[in-house]
Coordinates of C-alpha atoms in Angstrom, one line a residue:
M1 CA 10.5 1.4 2.8
A2 CA 10.3 -2.4 3.1
D3 CA 8.8 -4.0 0.4
W4 CA 6.4 -5.1 3.0
L5 CA 4.9 -1.9 4.4
R6 CA 4.8 -0.4 0.8
P7 CA 1.1 -0.7 0.0
R8 CA 0.2 -2.4 -2.7
S9 CA -2.8 -0.7 -4.3
L10 CA -2.8 2.8 -6.3
A11 CA -5.8 3.9 -3.5
A12 CA -3.6 2.3 -0.4
R13 CA -0.5 4.3 -1.6
T14 CA -2.2 7.7 -2.4
S15 CA -3.8 7.5 1.0
L16 CA -0.7 7.1 2.8
L17 CA 1.4 9.6 1.2
L18 CA -1.6 12.2 1.9
I19 CA -2.6 11.0 5.4
V20 CA 1.3 11.2 6.0
G21 CA 1.7 14.8 4.6
L22 CA -1.9 15.6 6.8
G23 CA -0.2 15.0 9.8
I24 CA 3.3 16.6 8.7
I25 CA 0.9 19.6 8.6
E26 CA -1.2 18.8 11.9
A27 CA 2.1 18.6 14.0
I28 CA 3.4 22.4 12.1
G29 CA 0.4 23.2 13.2
L30 CA 0.1 21.6 17.1
T31 CA 3.4 22.9 17.6
I32 CA 3.1 26.2 16.8
H33 CA -0.1 25.8 19.2
A34 CA 1.7 24.1 22.3
L35 CA 4.6 26.6 21.7
D36 CA 2.2 29.4 22.1
R37 CA 0.0 27.3 25.1
I38 CA 3.5 26.1 26.9
D39 CA 4.4 30.0 26.7
F40 CA 0.6 30.9 28.6
D41 CA 0.7 27.7 30.5
R42 CA 4.2 29.4 31.6
R43 CA 3.1 32.3 32.5
M44 CA -0.1 31.5 34.7
V45 CA 2.1 29.1 36.4
E46 CA 4.4 31.8 37.7
Q47 CA 0.6 33.8 38.1
E48 CA -0.4 31.2 40.3
A49 CA 2.7 30.8 42.5
Q50 CA 3.1 35.0 42.4
N51 CA -0.3 34.7 44.3
R52 CA 0.0 31.8 46.6
V53 CA 3.7 33.9 47.6
G54 CA 1.6 37.1 48.1
M55 CA -1.1 35.0 50.0
I56 CA 1.1 33.2 52.2
Y57 CA 3.2 36.7 53.6
R58 CA -0.3 38.6 53.7
S59 CA -1.9 35.8 55.8
I60 CA 0.8 35.9 58.3
V61 CA 1.7 39.3 58.5
E62 CA -2.0 40.3 59.4
T63 CA -1.5 37.8 62.9
P64 CA -0.4 39.1 66.0
P65 CA 3.5 38.0 66.0
A66 CA 2.5 36.0 69.1
D67 CA -0.1 33.5 66.4
R68 CA 2.0 33.3 63.6
E69 CA 3.9 30.1 63.9
K70 CA 0.3 28.6 64.8
E71 CA -1.3 30.3 61.7
L72 CA 1.4 29.3 59.1
E73 CA 0.9 25.4 61.0
A74 CA -2.7 25.9 59.6
L75 CA -2.0 27.2 56.4
H76 CA -3.2 24.4 53.7
L77 CA 0.0 24.8 51.7
P78 CA 0.6 22.6 48.6
P79 CA 3.0 20.4 48.8
S80 CA 5.5 22.3 46.9
F81 CA 5.2 25.3 48.9
H82 CA 6.8 25.1 52.2
A83 CA 7.1 28.4 54.7
T84 CA 9.4 28.7 57.2
L85 CA 9.7 31.8 60.4
T86 CA 13.3 32.1 60.7
P87 CA 15.5 34.5 62.4
G88 CA 17.7 35.9 59.3
P89 CA 17.3 34.1 55.6
D90 CA 18.3 31.3 54.1
P91 CA 23.0 31.7 53.7
D92 CA 22.5 31.0 50.1
M93 CA 20.5 34.3 49.5
V94 CA 22.8 36.4 51.3
D95 CA 24.4 37.1 47.4
H96 CA 21.0 37.7 45.3
A97 CA 19.9 40.7 48.0
V98 CA 18.1 43.2 46.5
D99 CA 18.5 46.5 48.7
A100 CA 15.8 49.3 47.4
P101 CA 17.5 51.6 45.2
S102 CA 18.0 55.4 46.3
G103 CA 15.0 56.5 43.4
P104 CA 15.0 60.4 43.2
P105 CA 14.9 63.0 46.0
G106 CA 12.0 63.0 48.1
M107 CA 11.2 59.1 47.3
D108 CA 10.4 57.7 51.1
R109 CA 11.5 54.1 52.1
M110 CA 8.5 52.6 51.1
E111 CA 8.2 53.7 46.9
R112 CA 11.7 52.6 46.8
M113 CA 10.5 49.5 48.3
D114 CA 7.6 48.7 45.5
R115 CA 10.2 50.1 43.0
M116 CA 12.2 47.6 43.8
T117 CA 9.8 45.0 43.9
R118 CA 8.8 45.9 40.9
M119 CA 12.2 45.2 39.3
V120 CA 12.8 41.7 40.5
L121 CA 11.2 40.5 37.0
M122 CA 9.6 37.2 36.2
H123 CA 9.7 36.3 40.5
P124 CA 6.8 36.3 42.8
A125 CA 7.8 39.1 44.7
D126 CA 7.1 41.5 42.0
N127 CA 3.3 40.6 42.3
L128 CA 2.3 41.1 46.0
P129 CA -0.8 42.0 46.8
P130 CA -1.9 45.6 47.7
L131 CA -1.2 45.6 51.0
P132 CA -1.1 49.2 53.5
P133 CA 1.9 50.5 54.0
H134 CA 2.4 49.5 57.1
L135 CA 2.0 45.6 56.4
R136 CA 5.0 45.6 53.7
P137 CA 8.1 44.2 53.7
R138 CA 11.5 45.9 54.8
H139 CA 13.6 44.1 52.8
I140 CA 13.0 41.5 50.3
M141 CA 15.3 39.0 49.1
F142 CA 15.3 35.9 46.8
Q143 CA 17.1 33.1 45.0
P144 CA 16.4 32.9 41.3
D145 CA 18.0 29.0 40.4
H146 CA 18.1 29.2 36.4
H147 CA 19.4 25.9 36.6
S148 CA 17.0 25.0 38.8
P149 CA 12.8 24.9 38.9
R150 CA 13.1 25.5 43.2
R151 CA 12.4 28.9 43.9
A152 CA 13.0 30.8 47.5
V153 CA 11.8 34.2 48.6
A154 CA 12.3 35.8 52.4
F155 CA 10.1 39.0 53.5
L156 CA 11.5 41.2 56.5
L157 CA 8.2 41.4 58.1
P158 CA 7.7 45.1 59.0
D159 CA 7.0 44.7 62.8
E160 CA 9.5 42.2 64.0
T161 CA 13.4 40.8 63.2
R162 CA 12.1 37.3 62.5
W163 CA 11.7 36.7 58.4
L164 CA 9.2 34.1 56.5
T165 CA 10.8 32.4 54.1
I166 CA 8.8 30.7 51.5
H167 CA 10.5 27.7 49.3
F168 CA 8.4 26.3 46.2
V169 CA 9.1 24.2 43.5
P170 CA 6.5 26.2 40.5
P171 CA 4.3 23.4 38.2
P172 CA 6.3 23.0 34.6
P173 CA 4.0 23.9 32.4
N174 CA 1.7 20.6 31.1
L175 CA 0.6 21.0 27.2
F176 CA -2.1 17.9 28.2
R177 CA -3.4 20.3 30.7
S178 CA -6.2 20.9 28.7
P179 CA -8.0 17.9 27.3
T180 CA -9.3 19.3 24.2
F181 CA -5.4 19.6 23.0
P182 CA -5.2 15.7 22.1
T183 CA -9.1 15.6 21.3
A184 CA -8.3 18.0 19.1
F185 CA -5.7 16.3 17.5
L186 CA -7.4 13.1 17.6
L187 CA -10.6 14.3 15.8
M188 CA -8.7 16.0 13.3
T189 CA -6.3 12.9 12.3
V190 CA -9.2 10.7 12.9
A191 CA -11.7 13.2 10.1
G192 CA -8.8 13.6 8.0
S193 CA -8.2 10.2 7.2
I194 CA -11.6 9.2 6.5
L195 CA -12.4 12.0 4.4
I196 CA -9.1 11.7 2.5
V197 CA -9.3 7.5 1.9
W198 CA -12.8 8.2 0.9
G199 CA -12.2 10.9 -1.6
V200 CA -9.3 8.8 -3.4
R201 CA -11.4 5.8 -3.4
R202 CA -13.6 8.0 -5.7
L203 CA -11.0 9.5 -7.7
I204 CA -9.1 6.0 -7.9
A205 CA -12.2 4.2 -9.2
P206 CA -12.0 4.7 -12.9
V207 CA -8.9 3.7 -12.6
G208 CA -10.1 0.4 -11.3
T209 CA -12.6 0.2 -13.9
L210 CA -10.1 1.1 -16.6
A211 CA -7.7 -2.3 -15.4
A212 CA -11.1 -4.6 -15.1
A213 CA -12.1 -3.3 -18.2
A214 CA -8.5 -3.9 -19.9
E215 CA -8.6 -7.2 -18.0
A216 CA -12.0 -8.3 -19.9
L217 CA -10.6 -7.1 -23.3
G218 CA -8.0 -9.7 -22.9
R219 CA -10.2 -12.5 -22.1
D220 CA -12.7 -11.3 -24.9
V221 CA -12.0 -9.2 -27.8
N222 CA -16.2 -8.7 -27.9
A223 CA -16.0 -7.4 -24.0
P224 CA -19.0 -4.9 -23.5
P225 CA -16.8 -0.9 -23.6
M226 CA -16.3 0.8 -20.8
P227 CA -18.4 3.9 -19.4
E228 CA -17.5 7.3 -20.8
D229 CA -18.3 9.5 -18.4
G230 CA -17.4 10.8 -15.4
P231 CA -14.4 13.8 -15.1
L232 CA -12.9 15.2 -18.3
E233 CA -9.6 13.6 -18.1
I234 CA -11.4 9.8 -16.8
A235 CA -13.8 10.4 -19.4
R236 CA -11.4 10.6 -22.5
A237 CA -9.5 7.3 -21.0
G238 CA -12.5 5.5 -21.1
R239 CA -13.2 7.1 -25.1
A240 CA -9.9 6.0 -26.0
F241 CA -9.7 3.1 -24.9
N242 CA -13.2 1.9 -26.6
T243 CA -11.5 3.7 -29.6
M244 CA -8.7 0.8 -28.8
A245 CA -10.9 -2.0 -28.5
S246 CA -12.6 -1.3 -31.3
R247 CA -9.4 -1.7 -33.3
I248 CA -8.1 -4.2 -32.2
R249 CA -11.3 -6.3 -32.9
R250 CA -11.2 -5.2 -36.4
F251 CA -8.0 -6.3 -36.9
L252 CA -8.6 -9.7 -35.5
T253 CA -11.7 -9.8 -37.1
D254 CA -9.8 -8.6 -40.3
R255 CA -7.5 -11.4 -40.0
T256 CA -9.5 -14.2 -39.0
L257 CA -11.8 -13.2 -42.3
L258 CA -8.4 -13.1 -44.4
L259 CA -7.4 -16.7 -42.9
T260 CA -10.3 -18.5 -43.3
A261 CA -11.1 -17.2 -47.1
I262 CA -7.8 -18.1 -47.9
G263 CA -8.0 -21.6 -46.2
H264 CA -11.5 -21.8 -48.2
D265 CA -10.4 -20.7 -51.3
L266 CA -7.6 -23.4 -51.5
R267 CA -9.7 -26.5 -50.5
T268 CA -10.8 -26.1 -54.6
P269 CA -7.9 -26.0 -56.6
I270 CA -6.7 -29.0 -54.0
T271 CA -9.2 -31.0 -54.3
R272 CA -8.8 -30.4 -58.5
L273 CA -4.7 -31.6 -57.5
K274 CA -5.7 -34.5 -56.2
L275 CA -8.1 -35.4 -59.1
R276 CA -6.0 -34.9 -61.9
S277 CA -2.6 -36.8 -60.1
E278 CA -4.9 -40.2 -60.6
F279 CA -4.0 -39.6 -64.0
I280 CA -0.3 -39.9 -63.6
D281 CA 1.0 -43.4 -64.5
D282 CA 4.1 -42.9 -62.7
D283 CA 2.9 -44.8 -59.1
E284 CA 6.2 -43.3 -57.3
L285 CA 5.0 -39.7 -58.8
R286 CA 1.8 -40.1 -57.5
G287 CA 2.3 -41.0 -54.4
K288 CA 4.8 -37.5 -53.6
F289 CA 2.1 -35.1 -55.3
L290 CA -0.9 -37.3 -53.3
A291 CA 1.1 -36.9 -50.2
D292 CA 2.2 -33.4 -50.7
L293 CA -1.2 -32.4 -51.5
D294 CA -2.4 -34.2 -48.6
E295 CA 0.1 -31.9 -46.1
L296 CA -1.4 -29.2 -48.2
E297 CA -5.2 -29.8 -47.1
S298 CA -3.9 -30.4 -43.6
M299 CA -2.5 -26.9 -43.1
V300 CA -5.1 -25.5 -44.7
A301 CA -7.8 -27.3 -42.5
A302 CA -5.6 -26.1 -39.8
T303 CA -5.3 -22.5 -40.9
L304 CA -9.2 -22.9 -40.8
S305 CA -9.0 -24.2 -37.1
F306 CA -7.0 -21.7 -35.8
G307 CA -9.3 -18.7 -37.5
R308 CA -12.4 -20.3 -35.7
D309 CA -10.4 -20.8 -32.6
T310 CA -9.8 -17.0 -32.5
S311 CA -13.4 -15.7 -32.7
R312 CA -14.7 -17.5 -29.1
R313 CA -17.8 -18.5 -29.8
E314 CA -17.5 -21.1 -27.1
P315 CA -19.3 -19.9 -24.3
M316 CA -17.5 -20.1 -20.8
G317 CA -19.4 -22.6 -18.2
R318 CA -17.9 -24.3 -15.3
L319 CA -16.0 -27.6 -15.6
D320 CA -14.0 -29.7 -13.5
L321 CA -10.4 -29.6 -14.6
T322 CA -9.2 -32.6 -12.7
A323 CA -11.7 -34.6 -15.1
L324 CA -10.5 -33.0 -18.2
L325 CA -7.3 -33.7 -17.9
Q326 CA -7.8 -37.8 -16.4
T327 CA -9.9 -37.3 -19.9
I328 CA -7.4 -36.5 -22.5
L329 CA -4.6 -38.5 -21.0
D330 CA -6.8 -41.9 -21.2
E331 CA -7.1 -40.7 -24.4
A332 CA -4.0 -40.5 -24.8
A333 CA -2.9 -43.5 -23.6
E334 CA -5.7 -45.8 -25.9
T335 CA -4.1 -43.8 -29.0
H336 CA -0.4 -45.2 -28.1
P337 CA -0.9 -48.2 -26.4
D338 CA 3.0 -49.3 -26.4
I339 CA 3.5 -46.5 -24.3
A340 CA 0.9 -46.2 -21.9
D341 CA 2.6 -46.7 -18.9
A342 CA 4.5 -43.4 -19.5
I343 CA 1.4 -41.2 -20.1
G344 CA 0.2 -40.4 -16.9
F345 CA -0.2 -38.1 -13.6
A346 CA 2.8 -37.3 -11.9
E347 CA 1.0 -37.7 -8.6
D348 CA -2.5 -37.6 -7.1
P349 CA -4.4 -34.5 -8.7
P350 CA -6.3 -32.5 -6.3
T351 CA -9.9 -31.9 -7.4
V352 CA -10.6 -28.7 -9.1
T353 CA -12.9 -26.8 -10.7
I354 CA -12.2 -23.5 -12.8
H355 CA -14.5 -21.4 -15.4
A356 CA -14.0 -21.8 -19.1
R357 CA -14.5 -23.3 -22.6
P358 CA -14.6 -26.4 -21.7
V359 CA -14.0 -27.8 -25.9
A360 CA -11.7 -24.8 -25.8
L361 CA -9.6 -25.3 -23.5
K362 CA -10.0 -29.4 -24.0
R363 CA -7.9 -28.3 -27.7
A364 CA -4.9 -26.2 -26.1
L365 CA -4.6 -28.9 -23.7
N366 CA -4.4 -31.8 -25.5
N367 CA -2.0 -30.1 -28.3
L368 CA 0.2 -29.4 -25.6
V369 CA -0.5 -33.5 -24.3
Q370 CA 0.8 -34.6 -28.2
N371 CA 3.6 -32.6 -28.2
A372 CA 5.0 -34.1 -25.1
I373 CA 4.2 -37.6 -26.5
N374 CA 5.6 -36.8 -29.9
Y375 CA 8.9 -34.9 -29.2
G376 CA 9.5 -37.2 -25.2
G377 CA 8.5 -39.9 -25.8
G378 CA 5.5 -39.5 -22.9
V379 CA 4.0 -37.3 -20.5
R380 CA 3.3 -36.7 -17.1
I381 CA 0.9 -34.0 -15.6
T382 CA 0.9 -32.2 -12.1
L383 CA -2.1 -30.2 -11.7
Q384 CA -1.5 -28.3 -8.5
P385 CA -4.1 -26.8 -5.8
P386 CA -5.4 -23.4 -6.1
R387 CA -3.8 -20.3 -5.0
P388 CA -4.8 -16.5 -4.2
G389 CA -3.1 -14.2 -6.8
G390 CA -1.5 -14.1 -9.7
T391 CA -0.9 -12.7 -13.1
S392 CA -3.1 -13.0 -16.1
G393 CA -2.2 -13.5 -19.9
T394 CA -1.9 -9.6 -20.2
G395 CA 0.3 -9.4 -17.4
A396 CA -1.9 -7.4 -14.9
A397 CA -2.0 -8.5 -11.7
T398 CA -4.9 -11.0 -10.0
D399 CA -6.6 -11.4 -6.8
E400 CA -8.4 -14.2 -8.4
E401 CA -7.3 -18.1 -7.3
I402 CA -5.1 -19.2 -9.6
V403 CA -4.1 -22.8 -11.0
T404 CA -1.2 -24.3 -12.2
I405 CA -1.1 -27.3 -14.6
L406 CA 3.1 -28.8 -15.3
I407 CA 3.0 -30.8 -18.6
E408 CA 5.9 -32.5 -18.3
D409 CA 8.5 -34.4 -21.2
D410 CA 11.7 -36.2 -21.4
G411 CA 12.6 -35.1 -24.7
P412 CA 15.8 -33.2 -25.9
G413 CA 14.1 -30.1 -24.7
L414 CA 14.3 -26.6 -26.6
P415 CA 17.4 -24.1 -27.5
P416 CA 16.1 -21.3 -24.7
E417 CA 16.6 -18.7 -27.6
D418 CA 13.3 -21.4 -29.2
L419 CA 11.6 -21.1 -26.3
E420 CA 9.0 -17.9 -26.6
R421 CA 9.7 -18.1 -30.4
M422 CA 7.6 -21.4 -30.7
F423 CA 4.1 -19.7 -29.8
E424 CA 3.9 -17.6 -33.0
P425 CA 2.1 -18.7 -35.5
F426 CA 3.6 -21.2 -38.2
V427 CA 6.8 -21.6 -36.9
R428 CA 8.2 -25.3 -35.7
A429 CA 10.7 -26.7 -33.9
E430 CA 12.7 -28.6 -36.6
S431 CA 13.9 -27.1 -39.8
S432 CA 11.8 -30.4 -42.1
R433 CA 8.7 -29.8 -43.4
N434 CA 7.5 -33.1 -42.4
R435 CA 4.1 -33.1 -41.4
E436 CA 4.6 -36.7 -38.8
T437 CA 7.3 -34.9 -37.0
G438 CA 6.9 -31.1 -37.4
G439 CA 3.3 -30.6 -37.8
T440 CA 2.0 -27.2 -39.4
G441 CA 4.0 -24.8 -36.7
L442 CA 0.2 -23.7 -35.3
G443 CA -0.6 -26.0 -32.5
L444 CA 1.7 -23.8 -29.9
A445 CA -0.1 -20.8 -31.2
I446 CA -3.8 -22.0 -31.1
T447 CA -3.2 -23.3 -27.7
R448 CA -1.7 -20.0 -26.1
N449 CA -4.8 -17.8 -27.7
I450 CA -6.9 -20.7 -26.1
I451 CA -5.1 -19.8 -22.6
W452 CA -4.6 -16.2 -23.2
G453 CA -8.8 -15.9 -24.0
L454 CA -9.4 -17.8 -21.0
G455 CA -7.5 -15.2 -18.7
G456 CA -4.6 -17.8 -18.1
D457 CA -1.1 -18.1 -19.3
I458 CA 1.2 -20.4 -20.4
R459 CA 5.4 -20.7 -20.6
L460 CA 7.9 -23.5 -22.1
G461 CA 11.2 -24.0 -20.1
N462 CA 13.7 -26.6 -20.1
R463 CA 14.0 -29.5 -17.5
T464 CA 17.2 -30.3 -15.8
P465 CA 18.9 -33.0 -17.2
H466 CA 16.7 -33.3 -20.5
G467 CA 13.0 -32.3 -21.4
L468 CA 10.7 -29.3 -21.6
R469 CA 7.9 -28.5 -19.4
A470 CA 4.8 -26.4 -19.7
T471 CA 3.5 -23.9 -17.5
I472 CA 0.2 -23.1 -17.9
T473 CA -2.0 -20.4 -15.1
L474 CA -5.8 -20.4 -14.9
V475 CA -8.0 -18.5 -13.2
C476 CA -10.5 -20.5 -11.0

């Protein structure tokens, strides 16, 4: 099946599978019923044809010979029946004539004629209505053509030499002659489909609840637990999910506490070392000591900031993303007036409003802008209009509108193997430990944590012929 015909949701796929299965079962059952119905209808059609042939014969044979032509014309025969009085049977009936069998000794001619009539199976002549002996035909000839629906039977009248020849075409069996057949099929299909869709939606609903809980956990580690009720398997999955979420929260809390404790405890010895370095007489050595301590203090501050960012205490709110990006660019241009012309939007941005944490998002975007300025000598931002659908930072598909931000520079870019590794804590593009060029290695890690916490995603990619592009997607 083509991808565009395949349903995307589990409920739609399950419903489609069950409805197709129901349709196949109904088709098989109704086919068996239809075969029986066709056989019954064929018998009824043959019986009606036999009865009509008998009625035509009786109407003619009970009429005086002189009035039989008029009686035949007065008969209101169906379009498929045609009766004539002829001196003899049709020539093509001769080869198929059935003479009266001899029968046991003592059987009179009429009894032999009855036996002959009963021997003509599946033919109207074998079901003549009861007639007195003097009205029974003296001879019967017929022309069954198994390759054509046309039938013919000729009766030699008992009181004259003419033959009554009846040509007719039995109507074919019609499966839909009874209106209950298509109605029953339609009602069963509609009722079964409604029941299947309703049942599948009820059964699949906990899966949607689990997906929503996982999405909420990806945005906020302190999201409320999912309900643990419902069927046994669903309740078990809910308990397992809540246990996993609790362990993740405990792990993140322990990591945050460890980072903040280490950073806090390092501040005191760093301060003491700064005081003691003032007593160093060598100015050059004292300057190196103070520079190293400043770098160490910066790393401690970044570590504490990283720990604070993982706690995500800032509330969510509506904000103008376009205005926020303009503010970040204005501040960057004021800070770097020598390259102000290389800082700005690549094209006029649309007005976009999203649901996010303003301070955290500003810090994340500012980190990317500053990296572009430091390594590329400028930055260009492209804000794309919102579009439906997308993928969140947890990797789950979402039906909400997605807005995309492109932050680009003209720097040297990164080796392809380092594009994903740069988001790991304390990983820097440069091998040197100089903060003026290499930073602390926490900026991109903090940025990705913030973006993921907002339900978005971030990727790095190299531009052609050179430069780096950060692609940020956020949920509106």
